[in-house]
């Protein structure tokens, strides 16, 4: 048992927690934008896996991780634009379309992977880390928290960008109005469909970057179903966070720790069946739902398509 | 003294020609012609469902006409979005509140600014100050919209239209939530605005408002325009003649607005022990709403007790405390000898307390449910209309048909979603539901809000009948005429306190009026 609390173990656990939290954070922040505007974006898992596949493809063929992220954002955005046309513009059922997109893209990316990579299983080299001066020298915490790829810090910075957007910008007001009372936004002269479309596309781009992170930095490789529910966890985070970006960050870290624990316990060779260990993150979801879910108040028009002048 | 002669020759800002708009099962506007001129208050009259709001929807870009043309400044235009309408200078205050409840007043007013800009609160504050000062509207910019009474929300919406520099201001039943004083103020505000060259479309159900505020009147009936009185005729007639002519146009002489003076108090009613007693009922005030300050009231069986007061003086809080929607901090509420202040909404209903709210769409009905289920909203799942959780459709339909007939609900069928009905018919559904089965105490909160003349008359008659049948009736209303016409006694609320209770009679009007503006009896 001694190894469980050694510095090495703790360091690895924390490092892994941060690494695992980043895609959840991106997905959660992304989902939050859609939900704020009144769209329940269940297709986010599909947007994520599209980003993972295409992000990997771009990064692998260009050799640039940043082009990979760009590709991921693009792929996520393209999937999101399908959702925007069907659910926002045409007002189709968001749950049905969301699930359809997710299943479709999981299948499509698995197929493409099979055709392109299943023989060679190409890998990306380990990503460069950016060690933050001074902070990264703190024992245990330093290497765990302050030696990551630049995108990790950017993802955390995004939390504060989103706080600013929601609290201090016209766009933030529009998003909230679109989710709480779209008719009022419409008569104030702001196009509800356009506002919601922007929200869904942003979700897609962020989810795509999250997916690219999973493949390019987390794993260094694309395998089918690599997102493994990360998008869905993002939905849970957004629901629990009730529109507050900081809560998404905290929730993502909590999930990150339990995901990391899963790996760490396996590595440490603790004698618990892996199936049980792999349940940890999902137990964490349920505990969080029980603890906070009841109080979560969602936008009044969430999931309801907007039609001008309808009664 | 109303319309000014030099404006009579002005070109219309808006011209509607042969406008037709149909919805499934109903032609809401049928070949309507209308001209909106600068410097005029154009009153639009018509019974519930006449198509007034539909016409407004076409002008404000919410919907497109099926046929006919809309001209702005003489050029034909398709108003294809609310934004377009605003840019053409058409500002609308809709019949149903159009503010985002979770945003503050300031944020609501800022909606619609360029999205890349930061919301300019300071500039807004200046502009609002300027308009408030010159026009006498006061709003709290930092209050959340959901904390405002409907009357206050309407003021915010008027302000919003003015901030946008509208040339045409549309007010869809804006006075229905205002006190007599507020209505008077809105009237003079409209006068000041048209004197600046604005055009106003003013929708109301109250003929006296139409006659005292209007320059021109158009009457709609079942989607058709059945008459218009222009400024010249308007000026040449006195109020009584004008009223007679309008009533003739609207109802073909069936009704007259005037009712026999004040109501004579029922001498027997206070002899019996009270059925409802409020004692020391207290509720903390918030930054935007008054609380309740040790309210004491007694209501006797068969009595009609009115609650008067300027809108936003705790009437909503009193209604919420009585209905069980909010918990009181101290004091007691006793119904028929039993304390009910800790009871839930449902338990109070079971105990015989019935509540009719002023926010028809928000609190009273589920707009997507059919009329038939809305009749039974508070009994869903329980016998006799449900047996073992299975709905007995035939019984439910029969019950619905019965009530639709009794209460004259104009609906295509019992299965139509309530949200499709016109404002007044939604309220009839609500009335029918609450009054159809036995009750001990009925609380009305602005029961005739949004009803047209004939429905107001019949609703008031129904309220009288309920009291006559021996139930205690509490009538919360900002309409002084209504209270004087119906009530035995009238209590006046001011800032959460009952400042006096007046026995209805000859001097009641002045006594209640003085109490309402904060003077002593
Ligand atoms: N979006 C819609 N879908 C279906 N029917 C509609 C719609 N809008 C209006 N109607 C119908 O058109 C008719 C006119 O309604 P409208 O709301 O214009 O009446 P109104 O004159 O404003 O009445 P009120 O005084 O009760 O507000 C009604 O029969 C109504 O049920
Ligand atoms: Mg109307």
PDB file of N, CA and C in Angstrom, chain B residues 345-389:
ATOM      1  N   UNK B 345     -50.178  24.507  -1.984  1.00  0.00           N
ATOM      2  CA  UNK B 345     -51.201  25.011  -2.902  1.00  0.00           C
ATOM      3  C   UNK B 345     -52.349  24.004  -3.046  1.00  0.00           C
ATOM      4  N   UNK B 346     -51.984  22.746  -3.251  1.00  0.00           N
ATOM      5  CA  UNK B 346     -52.988  21.710  -3.467  1.00  0.00           C
ATOM      6  C   UNK B 346     -53.863  21.490  -2.244  1.00  0.00           C
ATOM      7  N   UNK B 347     -53.240  21.487  -1.069  1.00  0.00           N
ATOM      8  CA  UNK B 347     -54.010  21.274   0.168  1.00  0.00           C
ATOM      9  C   UNK B 347     -54.996  22.417   0.395  1.00  0.00           C
ATOM     10  N   UNK B 348     -54.562  23.626   0.060  1.00  0.00           N
ATOM     11  CA  UNK B 348     -55.466  24.762   0.231  1.00  0.00           C
ATOM     12  C   UNK B 348     -56.654  24.635  -0.712  1.00  0.00           C
ATOM     13  N   UNK B 349     -56.350  24.172  -1.927  1.00  0.00           N
ATOM     14  CA  UNK B 349     -57.450  23.991  -2.866  1.00  0.00           C
ATOM     15  C   UNK B 349     -58.429  22.967  -2.323  1.00  0.00           C
ATOM     16  N   UNK B 350     -57.894  21.849  -1.813  1.00  0.00           N
ATOM     17  CA  UNK B 350     -58.769  20.822  -1.251  1.00  0.00           C
ATOM     18  C   UNK B 350     -59.593  21.361  -0.102  1.00  0.00           C
ATOM     19  N   UNK B 351     -59.001  22.289   0.649  1.00  0.00           N
ATOM     20  CA  UNK B 351     -59.721  22.852   1.786  1.00  0.00           C
ATOM     21  C   UNK B 351     -60.811  23.832   1.354  1.00  0.00           C
ATOM     22  N   UNK B 352     -60.842  24.158   0.059  1.00  0.00           N
ATOM     23  CA  UNK B 352     -61.918  25.000  -0.432  1.00  0.00           C
ATOM     24  C   UNK B 352     -61.507  26.396  -0.853  1.00  0.00           C
ATOM     25  N   UNK B 353     -60.198  26.610  -0.941  1.00  0.00           N
ATOM     26  CA  UNK B 353     -59.713  27.930  -1.364  1.00  0.00           C
ATOM     27  C   UNK B 353     -59.412  27.890  -2.853  1.00  0.00           C
ATOM     28  N   UNK B 354     -59.981  28.804  -3.595  1.00  0.00           N
ATOM     29  CA  UNK B 354     -59.744  28.833  -5.044  1.00  0.00           C
ATOM     30  C   UNK B 354     -59.094  30.151  -5.419  1.00  0.00           C
ATOM     31  N   UNK B 355     -58.172  30.062  -6.341  1.00  0.00           N
ATOM     32  CA  UNK B 355     -57.396  31.245  -6.681  1.00  0.00           C
ATOM     33  C   UNK B 355     -57.369  31.463  -8.185  1.00  0.00           C
ATOM     34  N   UNK B 356     -57.707  32.645  -8.618  1.00  0.00           N
ATOM     35  CA  UNK B 356     -57.659  32.977 -10.043  1.00  0.00           C
ATOM     36  C   UNK B 356     -56.625  34.058 -10.283  1.00  0.00           C
ATOM     37  N   UNK B 357     -55.618  33.696 -11.052  1.00  0.00           N
ATOM     38  CA  UNK B 357     -54.449  34.568 -11.154  1.00  0.00           C
ATOM     39  C   UNK B 357     -54.566  35.600 -12.262  1.00  0.00           C
ATOM     40  N   UNK B 358     -53.705  36.593 -12.211  1.00  0.00           N
ATOM     41  CA  UNK B 358     -53.742  37.651 -13.226  1.00  0.00           C
ATOM     42  C   UNK B 358     -52.837  37.330 -14.405  1.00  0.00           C
ATOM     43  N   UNK B 359     -51.966  36.357 -14.245  1.00  0.00           N
ATOM     44  CA  UNK B 359     -51.062  36.033 -15.343  1.00  0.00           C
ATOM     45  C   UNK B 359     -51.580  34.795 -16.040  1.00  0.00           C
ATOM     46  N   UNK B 360     -52.502  35.037 -16.959  1.00  0.00           N
ATOM     47  CA  UNK B 360     -53.245  33.919 -17.536  1.00  0.00           C
ATOM     48  C   UNK B 360     -52.357  32.827 -18.105  1.00  0.00           C
ATOM     49  N   UNK B 361     -51.371  33.237 -18.900  1.00  0.00           N
ATOM     50  CA  UNK B 361     -50.583  32.220 -19.582  1.00  0.00           C
ATOM     51  C   UNK B 361     -49.546  31.618 -18.660  1.00  0.00           C
ATOM     52  N   UNK B 362     -48.941  32.465 -17.827  1.00  0.00           N
ATOM     53  CA  UNK B 362     -47.826  31.988 -17.024  1.00  0.00           C
ATOM     54  C   UNK B 362     -48.221  31.030 -15.931  1.00  0.00           C
ATOM     55  N   UNK B 363     -49.236  31.377 -15.169  1.00  0.00           N
ATOM     56  CA  UNK B 363     -49.500  30.586 -13.975  1.00  0.00           C
ATOM     57  C   UNK B 363     -50.743  29.717 -14.075  1.00  0.00           C
ATOM     58  N   UNK B 364     -51.689  30.142 -14.872  1.00  0.00           N
ATOM     59  CA  UNK B 364     -52.997  29.513 -14.770  1.00  0.00           C
ATOM     60  C   UNK B 364     -53.237  28.314 -15.657  1.00  0.00           C
ATOM     61  N   UNK B 365     -52.654  28.322 -16.865  1.00  0.00           N
ATOM     62  CA  UNK B 365     -52.974  27.244 -17.794  1.00  0.00           C
ATOM     63  C   UNK B 365     -51.683  26.676 -18.380  1.00  0.00           C
ATOM     64  N   UNK B 366     -51.803  25.465 -18.885  1.00  0.00           N
ATOM     65  CA  UNK B 366     -50.672  24.898 -19.617  1.00  0.00           C
ATOM     66  C   UNK B 366     -51.005  25.037 -21.088  1.00  0.00           C
ATOM     67  N   UNK B 367     -50.281  25.940 -21.777  1.00  0.00           N
ATOM     68  CA  UNK B 367     -50.756  26.366 -23.084  1.00  0.00           C
ATOM     69  C   UNK B 367     -50.726  25.254 -24.122  1.00  0.00           C
ATOM     70  N   UNK B 368     -49.904  24.225 -23.897  1.00  0.00           N
ATOM     71  CA  UNK B 368     -49.858  23.162 -24.896  1.00  0.00           C
ATOM     72  C   UNK B 368     -50.888  22.065 -24.640  1.00  0.00           C
ATOM     73  N   UNK B 369     -51.542  22.105 -23.472  1.00  0.00           N
ATOM     74  CA  UNK B 369     -52.576  21.109 -23.177  1.00  0.00           C
ATOM     75  C   UNK B 369     -53.895  21.525 -23.833  1.00  0.00           C
ATOM     76  N   UNK B 370     -54.703  20.541 -24.203  1.00  0.00           N
ATOM     77  CA  UNK B 370     -55.996  20.891 -24.780  1.00  0.00           C
ATOM     78  C   UNK B 370     -56.893  21.570 -23.735  1.00  0.00           C
ATOM     79  N   UNK B 371     -57.878  22.281 -24.235  1.00  0.00           N
ATOM     80  CA  UNK B 371     -58.831  22.961 -23.370  1.00  0.00           C
ATOM     81  C   UNK B 371     -59.411  21.990 -22.341  1.00  0.00           C
ATOM     82  N   UNK B 372     -59.757  20.785 -22.818  1.00  0.00           N
ATOM     83  CA  UNK B 372     -60.428  19.839 -21.934  1.00  0.00           C
ATOM     84  C   UNK B 372     -59.576  19.486 -20.719  1.00  0.00           C
ATOM     85  N   UNK B 373     -58.268  19.297 -20.931  1.00  0.00           N
ATOM     86  CA  UNK B 373     -57.406  18.952 -19.793  1.00  0.00           C
ATOM     87  C   UNK B 373     -57.149  20.160 -18.910  1.00  0.00           C
ATOM     88  N   UNK B 374     -57.130  21.347 -19.504  1.00  0.00           N
ATOM     89  CA  UNK B 374     -56.925  22.539 -18.690  1.00  0.00           C
ATOM     90  C   UNK B 374     -58.079  22.750 -17.707  1.00  0.00           C
ATOM     91  N   UNK B 375     -59.249  22.264 -18.066  1.00  0.00           N
ATOM     92  CA  UNK B 375     -60.363  22.341 -17.130  1.00  0.00           C
ATOM     93  C   UNK B 375     -60.088  21.517 -15.884  1.00  0.00           C
ATOM     94  N   UNK B 376     -59.277  20.468 -16.046  1.00  0.00           N
ATOM     95  CA  UNK B 376     -59.069  19.512 -14.955  1.00  0.00           C
ATOM     96  C   UNK B 376     -57.635  19.546 -14.435  1.00  0.00           C
ATOM     97  N   UNK B 377     -56.945  20.630 -14.739  1.00  0.00           N
ATOM     98  CA  UNK B 377     -55.511  20.692 -14.467  1.00  0.00           C
ATOM     99  C   UNK B 377     -55.162  20.325 -13.039  1.00  0.00           C
ATOM    100  N   UNK B 378     -56.013  20.710 -12.110  1.00  0.00           N
ATOM    101  CA  UNK B 378     -55.676  20.478 -10.707  1.00  0.00           C
ATOM    102  C   UNK B 378     -56.216  19.153 -10.198  1.00  0.00           C
ATOM    103  N   UNK B 379     -56.856  18.397 -11.089  1.00  0.00           N
ATOM    104  CA  UNK B 379     -57.384  17.090 -10.668  1.00  0.00           C
ATOM    105  C   UNK B 379     -56.776  15.956 -11.482  1.00  0.00           C
ATOM    106  N   UNK B 380     -55.739  16.267 -12.263  1.00  0.00           N
ATOM    107  CA  UNK B 380     -55.200  15.234 -13.148  1.00  0.00           C
ATOM    108  C   UNK B 380     -54.770  14.018 -12.344  1.00  0.00           C
ATOM    109  N   UNK B 381     -55.199  12.856 -12.791  1.00  0.00           N
ATOM    110  CA  UNK B 381     -54.819  11.616 -12.135  1.00  0.00           C
ATOM    111  C   UNK B 381     -55.774  11.170 -11.049  1.00  0.00           C
ATOM    112  N   UNK B 382     -56.760  11.999 -10.723  1.00  0.00           N
ATOM    113  CA  UNK B 382     -57.637  11.556  -9.630  1.00  0.00           C
ATOM    114  C   UNK B 382     -59.078  11.381 -10.117  1.00  0.00           C
ATOM    115  N   UNK B 383     -59.837  10.545  -9.412  1.00  0.00           N
ATOM    116  CA  UNK B 383     -61.205  10.293  -9.814  1.00  0.00           C
ATOM    117  C   UNK B 383     -62.053  11.562  -9.729  1.00  0.00           C
ATOM    118  N   UNK B 384     -63.180  11.690 -10.420  1.00  0.00           N
ATOM    119  CA  UNK B 384     -63.780  10.640 -11.252  1.00  0.00           C
ATOM    120  C   UNK B 384     -63.241  10.619 -12.689  1.00  0.00           C
ATOM    121  N   UNK B 385     -62.409  11.581 -13.074  1.00  0.00           N
ATOM    122  CA  UNK B 385     -62.008  11.618 -14.481  1.00  0.00           C
ATOM    123  C   UNK B 385     -60.828  10.700 -14.778  1.00  0.00           C
ATOM    124  N   UNK B 386     -60.185  10.246 -13.732  1.00  0.00           N
ATOM    125  CA  UNK B 386     -59.159   9.228 -13.891  1.00  0.00           C
ATOM    126  C   UNK B 386     -59.499   8.091 -12.946  1.00  0.00           C
ATOM    127  N   UNK B 387     -59.470   6.872 -13.453  1.00  0.00           N
ATOM    128  CA  UNK B 387     -59.658   5.713 -12.586  1.00  0.00           C
ATOM    129  C   UNK B 387     -58.400   4.884 -12.685  1.00  0.00           C
ATOM    130  N   UNK B 388     -57.788   4.609 -11.568  1.00  0.00           N
ATOM    131  CA  UNK B 388     -56.529   3.862 -11.572  1.00  0.00           C
ATOM    132  C   UNK B 388     -55.537   4.466 -12.552  1.00  0.00           C
ATOM    133  N   UNK B 389     -55.436   5.762 -12.525  1.00  0.00           N
ATOM    134  CA  UNK B 389     -54.487   6.498 -13.380  1.00  0.00           C
ATOM    135  C   UNK B 389     -54.819   6.421 -14.867  1.00  0.00           C
TER     136      UNK B 389
END
